[in-house]
XYZ file of C-alpha atoms in Angstrom:
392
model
C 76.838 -111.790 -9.085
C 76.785 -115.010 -11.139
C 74.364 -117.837 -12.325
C 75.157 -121.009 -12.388
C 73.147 -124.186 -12.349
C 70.145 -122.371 -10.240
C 72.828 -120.916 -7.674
C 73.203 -117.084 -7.573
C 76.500 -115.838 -5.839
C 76.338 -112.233 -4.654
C 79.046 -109.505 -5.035
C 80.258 -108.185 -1.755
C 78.427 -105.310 -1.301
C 75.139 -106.575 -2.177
C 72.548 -106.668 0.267
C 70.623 -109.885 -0.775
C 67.912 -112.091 0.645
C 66.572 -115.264 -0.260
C 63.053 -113.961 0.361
C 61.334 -110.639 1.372
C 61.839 -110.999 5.543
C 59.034 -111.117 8.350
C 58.135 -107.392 8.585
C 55.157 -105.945 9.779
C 56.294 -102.782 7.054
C 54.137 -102.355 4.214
C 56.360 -103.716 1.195
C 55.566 -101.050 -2.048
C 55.716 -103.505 -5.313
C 55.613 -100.696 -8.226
C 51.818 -99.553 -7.242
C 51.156 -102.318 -5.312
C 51.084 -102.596 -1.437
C 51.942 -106.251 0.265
C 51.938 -107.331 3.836
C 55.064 -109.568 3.771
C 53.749 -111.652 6.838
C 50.356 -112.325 5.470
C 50.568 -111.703 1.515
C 53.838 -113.446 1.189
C 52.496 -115.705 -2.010
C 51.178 -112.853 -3.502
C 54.123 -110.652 -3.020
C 56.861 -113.385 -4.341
C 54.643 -114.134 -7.249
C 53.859 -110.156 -8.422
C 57.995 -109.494 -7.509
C 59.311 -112.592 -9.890
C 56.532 -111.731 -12.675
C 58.820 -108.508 -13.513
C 61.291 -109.177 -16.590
C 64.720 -109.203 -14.923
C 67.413 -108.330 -17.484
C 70.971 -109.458 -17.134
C 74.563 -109.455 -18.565
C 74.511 -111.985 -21.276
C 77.339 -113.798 -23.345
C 77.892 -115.590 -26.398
C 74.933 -112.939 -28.716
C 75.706 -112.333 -32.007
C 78.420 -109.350 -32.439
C 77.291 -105.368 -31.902
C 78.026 -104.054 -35.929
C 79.263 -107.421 -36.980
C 82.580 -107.010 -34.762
C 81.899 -105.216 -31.549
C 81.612 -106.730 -28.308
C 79.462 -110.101 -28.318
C 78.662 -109.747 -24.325
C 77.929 -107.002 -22.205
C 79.719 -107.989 -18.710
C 80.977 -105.008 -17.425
C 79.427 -102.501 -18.848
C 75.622 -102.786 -20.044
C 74.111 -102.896 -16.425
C 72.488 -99.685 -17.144
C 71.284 -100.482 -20.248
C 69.713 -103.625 -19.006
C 67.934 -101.915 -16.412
C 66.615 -99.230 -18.806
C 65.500 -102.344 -21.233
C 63.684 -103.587 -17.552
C 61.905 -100.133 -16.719
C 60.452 -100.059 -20.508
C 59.765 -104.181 -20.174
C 57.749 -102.922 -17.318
C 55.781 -100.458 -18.986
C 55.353 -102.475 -22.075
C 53.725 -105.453 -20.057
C 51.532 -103.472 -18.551
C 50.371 -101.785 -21.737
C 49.782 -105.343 -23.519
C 49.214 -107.681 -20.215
C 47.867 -105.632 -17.424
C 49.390 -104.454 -14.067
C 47.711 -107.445 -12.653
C 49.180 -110.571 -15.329
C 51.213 -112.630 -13.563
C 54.159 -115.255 -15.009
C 52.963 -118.654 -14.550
C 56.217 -121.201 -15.054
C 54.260 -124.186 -16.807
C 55.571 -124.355 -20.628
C 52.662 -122.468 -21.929
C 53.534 -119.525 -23.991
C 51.273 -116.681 -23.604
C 51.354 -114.764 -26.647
C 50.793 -110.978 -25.492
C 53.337 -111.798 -22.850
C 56.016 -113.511 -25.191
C 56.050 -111.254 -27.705
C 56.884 -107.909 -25.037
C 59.648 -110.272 -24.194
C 60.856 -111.103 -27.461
C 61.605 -107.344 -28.401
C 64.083 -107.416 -25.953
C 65.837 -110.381 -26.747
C 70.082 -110.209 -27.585
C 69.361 -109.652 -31.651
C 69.728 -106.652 -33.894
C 66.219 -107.525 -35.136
C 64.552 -106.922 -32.019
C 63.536 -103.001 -30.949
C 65.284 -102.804 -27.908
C 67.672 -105.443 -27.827
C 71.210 -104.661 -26.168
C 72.347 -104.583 -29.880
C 69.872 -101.477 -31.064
C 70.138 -99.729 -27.613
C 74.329 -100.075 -27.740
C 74.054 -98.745 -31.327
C 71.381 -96.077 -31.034
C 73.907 -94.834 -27.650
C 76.819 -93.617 -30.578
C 73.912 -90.517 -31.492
C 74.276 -89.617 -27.596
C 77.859 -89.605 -27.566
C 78.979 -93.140 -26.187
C 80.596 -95.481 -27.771
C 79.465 -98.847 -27.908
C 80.825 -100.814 -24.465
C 80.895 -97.524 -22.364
C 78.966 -97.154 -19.510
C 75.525 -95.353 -19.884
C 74.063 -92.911 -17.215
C 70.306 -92.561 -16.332
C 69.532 -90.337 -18.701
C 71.391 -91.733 -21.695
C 69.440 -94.594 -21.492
C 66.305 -92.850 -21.247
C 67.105 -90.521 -24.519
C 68.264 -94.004 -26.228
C 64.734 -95.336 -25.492
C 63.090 -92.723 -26.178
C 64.480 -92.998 -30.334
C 64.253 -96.434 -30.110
C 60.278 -96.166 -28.944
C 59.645 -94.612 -32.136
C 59.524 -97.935 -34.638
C 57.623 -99.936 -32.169
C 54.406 -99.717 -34.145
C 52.880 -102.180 -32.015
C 52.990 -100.349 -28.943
C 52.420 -96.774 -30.021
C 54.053 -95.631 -27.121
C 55.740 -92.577 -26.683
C 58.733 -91.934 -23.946
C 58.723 -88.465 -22.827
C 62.376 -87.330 -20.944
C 61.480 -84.783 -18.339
C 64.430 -82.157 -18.233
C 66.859 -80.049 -15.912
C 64.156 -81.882 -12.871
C 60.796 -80.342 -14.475
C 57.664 -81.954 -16.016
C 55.658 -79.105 -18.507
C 52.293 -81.044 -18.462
C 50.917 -79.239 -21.508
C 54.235 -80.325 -23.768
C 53.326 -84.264 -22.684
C 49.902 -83.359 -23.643
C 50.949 -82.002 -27.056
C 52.837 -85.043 -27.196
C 50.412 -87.721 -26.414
C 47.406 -85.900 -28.785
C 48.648 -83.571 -30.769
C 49.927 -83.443 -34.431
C 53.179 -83.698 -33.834
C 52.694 -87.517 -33.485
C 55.664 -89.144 -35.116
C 52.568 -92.138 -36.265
C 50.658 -89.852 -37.940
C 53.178 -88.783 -40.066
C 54.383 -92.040 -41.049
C 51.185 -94.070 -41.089
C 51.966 -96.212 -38.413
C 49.637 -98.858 -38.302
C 47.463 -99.074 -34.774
C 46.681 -102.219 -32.931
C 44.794 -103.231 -30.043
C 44.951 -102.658 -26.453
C 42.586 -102.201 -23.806
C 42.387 -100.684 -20.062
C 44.352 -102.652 -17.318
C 44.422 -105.724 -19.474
C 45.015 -107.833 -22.997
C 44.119 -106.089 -25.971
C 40.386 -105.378 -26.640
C 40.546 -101.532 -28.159
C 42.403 -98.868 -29.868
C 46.155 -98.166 -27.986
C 45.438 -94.852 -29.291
C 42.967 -93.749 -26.588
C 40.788 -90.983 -27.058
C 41.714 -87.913 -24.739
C 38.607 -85.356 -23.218
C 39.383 -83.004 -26.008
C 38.739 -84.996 -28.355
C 41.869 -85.925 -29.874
C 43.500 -89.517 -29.599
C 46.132 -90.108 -26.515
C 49.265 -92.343 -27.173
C 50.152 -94.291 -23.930
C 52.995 -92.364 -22.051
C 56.515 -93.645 -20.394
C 57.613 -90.333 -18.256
C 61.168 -90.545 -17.659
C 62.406 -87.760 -14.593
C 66.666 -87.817 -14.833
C 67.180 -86.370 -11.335
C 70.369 -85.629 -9.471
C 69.541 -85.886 -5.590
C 72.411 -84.414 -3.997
C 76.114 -84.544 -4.582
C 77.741 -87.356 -4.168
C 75.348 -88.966 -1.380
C 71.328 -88.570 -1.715
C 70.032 -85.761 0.224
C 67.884 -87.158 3.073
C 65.459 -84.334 2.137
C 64.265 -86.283 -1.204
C 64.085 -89.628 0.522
C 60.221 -89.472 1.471
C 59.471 -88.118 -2.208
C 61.629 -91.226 -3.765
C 59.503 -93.860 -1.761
C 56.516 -91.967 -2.369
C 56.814 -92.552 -6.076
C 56.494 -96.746 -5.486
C 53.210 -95.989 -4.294
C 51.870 -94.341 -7.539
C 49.916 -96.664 -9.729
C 51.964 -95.316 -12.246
C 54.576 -96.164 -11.087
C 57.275 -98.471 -13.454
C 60.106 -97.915 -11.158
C 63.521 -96.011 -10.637
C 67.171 -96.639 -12.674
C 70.016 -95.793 -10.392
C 72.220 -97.602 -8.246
C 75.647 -97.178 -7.068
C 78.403 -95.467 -9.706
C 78.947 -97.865 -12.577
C 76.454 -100.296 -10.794
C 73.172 -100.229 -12.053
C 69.880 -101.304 -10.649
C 66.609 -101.274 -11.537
C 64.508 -100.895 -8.430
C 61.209 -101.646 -8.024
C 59.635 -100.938 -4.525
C 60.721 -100.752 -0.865
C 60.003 -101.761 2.716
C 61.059 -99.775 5.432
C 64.439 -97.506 4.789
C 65.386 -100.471 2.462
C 64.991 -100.708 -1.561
C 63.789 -103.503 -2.822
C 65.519 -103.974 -6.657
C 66.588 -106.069 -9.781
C 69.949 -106.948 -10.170
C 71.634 -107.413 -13.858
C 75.132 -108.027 -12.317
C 74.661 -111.981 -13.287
C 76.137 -113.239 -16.638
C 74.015 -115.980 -18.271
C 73.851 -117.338 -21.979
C 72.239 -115.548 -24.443
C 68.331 -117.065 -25.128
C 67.371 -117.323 -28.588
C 63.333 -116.464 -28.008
C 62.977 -117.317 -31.855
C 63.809 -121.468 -30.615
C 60.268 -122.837 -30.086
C 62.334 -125.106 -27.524
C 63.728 -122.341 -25.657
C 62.473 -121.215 -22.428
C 62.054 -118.110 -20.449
C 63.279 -118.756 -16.893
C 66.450 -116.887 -17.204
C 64.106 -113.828 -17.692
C 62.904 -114.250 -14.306
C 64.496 -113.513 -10.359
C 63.412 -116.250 -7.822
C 65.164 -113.762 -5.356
C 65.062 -109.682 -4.522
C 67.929 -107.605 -3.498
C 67.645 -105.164 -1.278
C 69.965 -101.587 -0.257
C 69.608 -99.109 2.457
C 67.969 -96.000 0.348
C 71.145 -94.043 2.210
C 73.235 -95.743 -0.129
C 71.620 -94.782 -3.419
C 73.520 -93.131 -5.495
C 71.911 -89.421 -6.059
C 71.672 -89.548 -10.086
C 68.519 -91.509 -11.070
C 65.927 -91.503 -13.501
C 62.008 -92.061 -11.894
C 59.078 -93.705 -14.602
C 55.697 -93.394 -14.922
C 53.848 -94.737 -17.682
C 49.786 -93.304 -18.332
C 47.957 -95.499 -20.722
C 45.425 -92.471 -20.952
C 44.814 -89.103 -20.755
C 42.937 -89.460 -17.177
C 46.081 -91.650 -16.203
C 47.947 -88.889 -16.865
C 45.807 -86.266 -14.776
C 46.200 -88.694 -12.458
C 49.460 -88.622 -11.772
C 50.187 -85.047 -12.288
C 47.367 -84.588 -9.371
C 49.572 -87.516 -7.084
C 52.696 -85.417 -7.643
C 51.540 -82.224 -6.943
C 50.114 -83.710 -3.923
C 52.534 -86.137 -2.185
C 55.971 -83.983 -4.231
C 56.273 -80.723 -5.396
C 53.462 -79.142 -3.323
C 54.213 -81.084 -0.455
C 57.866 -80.440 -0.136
C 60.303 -77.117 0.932
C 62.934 -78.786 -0.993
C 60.717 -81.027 -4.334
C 62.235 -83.940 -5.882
C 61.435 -82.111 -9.254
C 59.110 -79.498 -10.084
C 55.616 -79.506 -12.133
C 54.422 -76.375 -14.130
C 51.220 -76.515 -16.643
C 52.839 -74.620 -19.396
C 56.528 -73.581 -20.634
C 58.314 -71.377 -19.066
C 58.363 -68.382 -21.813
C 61.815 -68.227 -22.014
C 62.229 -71.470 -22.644
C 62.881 -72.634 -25.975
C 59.784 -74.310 -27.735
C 59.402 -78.008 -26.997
C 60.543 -80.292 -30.144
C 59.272 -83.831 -29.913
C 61.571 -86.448 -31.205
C 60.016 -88.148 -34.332
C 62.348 -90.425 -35.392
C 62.774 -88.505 -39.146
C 65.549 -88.148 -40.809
C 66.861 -87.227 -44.699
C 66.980 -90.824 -46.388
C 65.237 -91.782 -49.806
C 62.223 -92.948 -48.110
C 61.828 -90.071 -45.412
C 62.731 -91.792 -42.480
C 65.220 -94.318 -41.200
C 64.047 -97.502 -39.658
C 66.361 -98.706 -36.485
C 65.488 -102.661 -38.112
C 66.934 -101.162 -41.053
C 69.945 -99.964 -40.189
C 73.492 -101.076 -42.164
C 75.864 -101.416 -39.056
C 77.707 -104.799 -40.098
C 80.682 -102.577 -41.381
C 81.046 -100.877 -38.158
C 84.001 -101.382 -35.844
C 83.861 -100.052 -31.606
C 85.953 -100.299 -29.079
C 85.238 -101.649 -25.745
C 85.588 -99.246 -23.187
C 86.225 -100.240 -19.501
């Protein structure tokens, strides 16, 4: 797909629609349920709200001489940068902010964006999460997987003290609620250690209290992004998980799925029927500098969704959730047990309370390593020497 002057031209393949059609079918809009024949304003403005991540050109070098766009291969990490977008405007903005196109730049909402913008300085830029991808084993320009991108995240979610959030990757299809726990409240906190400062942030809207919620035990709760890598059949999705893979666009928790086709990443965010309704990155525009106070952020936004049949999903995917609290997180764990892994012969993944006991103990990433000042800070980093290859 490319962008030019306002006109988007689809890839064959692509099922694409100009707007969501007539259907008396529920549409599912990442917790939120439409009626596409009488909530149609409401739908198209909650659907092109969502930070839409492309392929972008012309941004400064990865390590000084690596690849300066991603065409071709950073559609996955785009749509892991939209998943944690997600999350992160609903942490600062509420589930419920909308994008109004009028000039005005609201703060909360600009400065979510501007950690993703195409700049080594920014947390999650294409640059950091490209980089960060060499400690996972890919060079920068190959192809990421589901879960790549999630463990890339996950380090890079470490040095955004403004968010305090933590990114929890749920392994081999299994969610231990007590290690999320531990991880959310307990001392293990990668903050605590190295005396992160805390800002503000406040229940289902702009910031008002402490992001580091207290939890019924009495300790504090760091807001959660669950990550669930799942493999859902072989080569083609088993029809069996289909129900459970809807169900999760119903969950107020919900912040999407990351999957697609092979080598084609999407990041989808709701469906209608047997069709998904998703983000596309597959569009090469310009890189934005965000730093510009003449710049804009329309480039940032999709007029149009794309939809699939859910048939055609390819089966590896990674599901989010993200819990701003502890109750959030009770929440869910009571949704999943209810509509997935209770509910199901054959369960998308499976929930147990504690670890297995022959299971090695759980070792939450904190971001520490040997250096002269005890830690490493991804802003910090000296990768201008660098060279990588471009792969495929």
């Amino acid at each position: 797909m490319d962008y030019v002057d306002g006109t988007f031209t689809y890839e064959s393949g692509t099922v694409a629609a100009a707007d969501f059609p007539q259907t008396e079918e529920p549409v599912y809009i990442l917790g939120k349920v439409y009626s596409a024949l009488h909530d149609r304003e409401e739908l198209r403005h909650d659907f092109v709200s969502r930070l839409w991540m492309t392929y972008r050109r012309n941004f400064p070098a990865i390590g000084g001489t690596g690849p300066s766009g991603d065409t071709g291969w950073g559609c996955m990490l785009r749509c892991g940068q939209m998943m944690l977008a997600q999350t992160l405007l609903v942490h600062h903005c509420g589930r419920d902010w909308r994008w109004l196109d009028d000039g005005q730049r609201d703060k909360l909402y600009w400065k979510v964006l501007s950690l993703f913008q195409d700049k080594k300085s920014a947390n999650f830029s294409i640059q950091q999460i490209a980089s960060m991808g060499v400690s996972e084993g890919k060079a920068v320009g190959q192809w990421f997987g589901p879960n790549t991108v999630a463990q890339v995240l996950k380090k890079l979610a470490v040095y955004d003290e403004w968010s305090n959030l933590v990114i929890h990757v749920a392994m081999d299809n299994t969610v231990i609620e007590n290690d999320i726990r531990g991880l959310c409240m307990g001392s293990t906190d990668s903050c605590d250690i190295m005396g992160c400062q805390n800002v503000k942030g406040a229940e289902g809207g702009p910031s008002q209290t402490n992001h580091r919620l207290k939890g019924k035990s009495g300790g504090s709760w760091k807001p959660l992004l669950l990550v669930i890598p799942l493999r859902l059949g072989l080569t083609d999705i088993n029809s069996v998980y289909i129900d459970s893979l809807k169900r999760c666009f119903t969950f107020k928790q919900s912040v999407g799925i990351i999957g697609g086709r092979p080598n084609h990443a999407h990041w989808f965010v709701g469906f209608l029927g047997d069709k998904l309704v998703f983000l596309d990155p597959h569009t090469t525009q310009g890189m934005t500098d965000l730093d510009d106070p003449t710049s804009n952020d329309q480039s940032y936004h999709c007029q149009y969704p794309s939809l699939m049949k859910v048939t055609e999903l390819d089966p590896s995917i990674a599901v989010g959730f993200y819990c701003r609290n502890e109750d959030d997180f009770t929440d869910f764990c009571c949704q999943a047990r209810k509509h997935i892994t209770d509910a199901k012969k054959t369960p998308m993944f499976e929930m147990f309370q504690d670890r297995p006991s022959h299971w090695p103990p759980y070792e939450p990433y904190t971001g520490l390593t040997p250096s002269t000042t005890g830690f490493t800070e991804v802003g910090s980093q000296d990768d201008s020497d660098e060279e990588f290859e471009l792969v495929g």
